[in-house]
């Protein structure tokens, strides 16, 4: 996994959106990835079906948290 700075991530997002990928798709993919990580972690700890609290603030991270919640509910 490559770690990028905030400025680099913003530029990558800008380029991806300019290439035709909708911002909503990027947010949904981030949420799906987060949901998979959380579900895998719960399963490894023997806590499948555990209650999970996601805090969603303003901005894209909040949107990704809401997308993650939607994906977790679908599991």
Short mmCIF file of C-alpha atoms in Angstrom, two decimals:
data_model
loop_
_atom_site.label_atom_id
_atom_site.label_comp_id
_atom_site.label_asym_id
_atom_site.label_seq_id
_atom_site.Cartn_x
_atom_site.Cartn_y
_atom_site.Cartn_z
CA UNK A 1 0.00 0.00 0.00
CA UNK A 2 1.32 3.42 -0.92
CA UNK A 3 0.85 6.28 1.52
CA UNK A 4 0.24 9.71 0.00
CA UNK A 5 -0.02 13.20 1.47
CA UNK A 6 -3.27 15.13 1.67
CA UNK A 7 -2.21 17.28 -1.29
CA UNK A 8 -1.32 14.20 -3.33
CA UNK A 9 -4.66 12.55 -2.51
CA UNK A 10 -6.56 15.66 -3.54
CA UNK A 11 -4.67 15.70 -6.83
CA UNK A 12 -5.35 12.00 -7.41
CA UNK A 13 -9.06 12.59 -6.72
CA UNK A 14 -9.08 15.55 -9.10
CA UNK A 15 -7.40 13.55 -11.87
CA UNK A 16 -9.73 10.59 -11.38
CA UNK A 17 -12.83 12.79 -11.49
CA UNK A 18 -11.44 14.59 -14.57
CA UNK A 19 -11.04 11.18 -16.21
CA UNK A 20 -14.78 10.62 -15.83
CA UNK A 21 -15.17 8.75 -12.54
CA UNK A 22 -17.91 10.46 -10.51
CA UNK A 23 -16.96 11.74 -7.04
CA UNK A 24 -19.88 9.72 -5.61
CA UNK A 25 -18.29 6.55 -6.99
CA UNK A 26 -14.99 7.36 -5.30
CA UNK A 27 -16.79 7.96 -2.00
CA UNK A 28 -18.73 4.72 -2.32
CA UNK A 29 -15.55 2.76 -3.05
CA UNK A 30 -13.88 4.27 0.02
CA UNK A 31 -16.90 3.33 2.12
CA UNK A 32 -16.93 -0.20 0.74
CA UNK A 33 -13.23 -0.61 1.56
CA UNK A 34 -13.76 0.66 5.10
CA UNK A 35 -16.74 -1.68 5.56
CA UNK A 36 -14.64 -4.67 4.47
CA UNK A 37 -11.86 -3.77 6.89
CA UNK A 38 -14.30 -3.33 9.79
CA UNK A 39 -16.16 -6.56 8.99
CA UNK A 40 -12.90 -8.53 8.70
CA UNK A 41 -11.62 -7.09 11.97
CA UNK A 42 -14.85 -7.98 13.78
CA UNK A 43 -14.78 -11.50 12.35
CA UNK A 44 -11.15 -12.06 13.40
CA UNK A 45 -12.03 -10.94 16.91
CA UNK A 46 -15.05 -13.25 17.04
CA UNK A 47 -17.41 -10.28 17.14
CA UNK A 48 -19.39 -10.75 13.94
CA UNK A 49 -22.69 -8.91 14.22
CA UNK A 50 -21.32 -6.50 16.83
CA UNK A 51 -22.71 -2.98 17.02
CA UNK A 52 -20.47 -0.50 15.21
CA UNK A 53 -20.45 3.25 15.72
CA UNK A 54 -19.42 5.40 12.76
CA UNK A 55 -19.05 9.12 13.32
CA UNK A 56 -19.69 11.14 10.18
CA UNK A 57 -18.68 14.77 10.09
CA UNK A 58 -18.86 17.22 7.24
CA UNK A 59 -16.94 16.59 4.06
CA UNK A 60 -15.79 13.58 2.11
CA UNK A 61 -14.68 11.53 5.11
CA UNK A 62 -18.17 11.86 6.55
CA UNK A 63 -19.62 10.76 3.23
CA UNK A 64 -17.33 7.74 3.17
CA UNK A 65 -18.43 6.86 6.72
CA UNK A 66 -22.08 6.96 5.62
CA UNK A 67 -21.24 4.79 2.62
CA UNK A 68 -19.44 2.35 4.93
CA UNK A 69 -22.52 2.19 7.16
CA UNK A 70 -24.67 1.35 4.14
CA UNK A 71 -22.28 -1.41 3.08
CA UNK A 72 -22.08 -2.82 6.62
CA UNK A 73 -25.87 -2.96 6.85
CA UNK A 74 -25.94 -4.96 3.61
CA UNK A 75 -23.67 -7.69 5.04
#
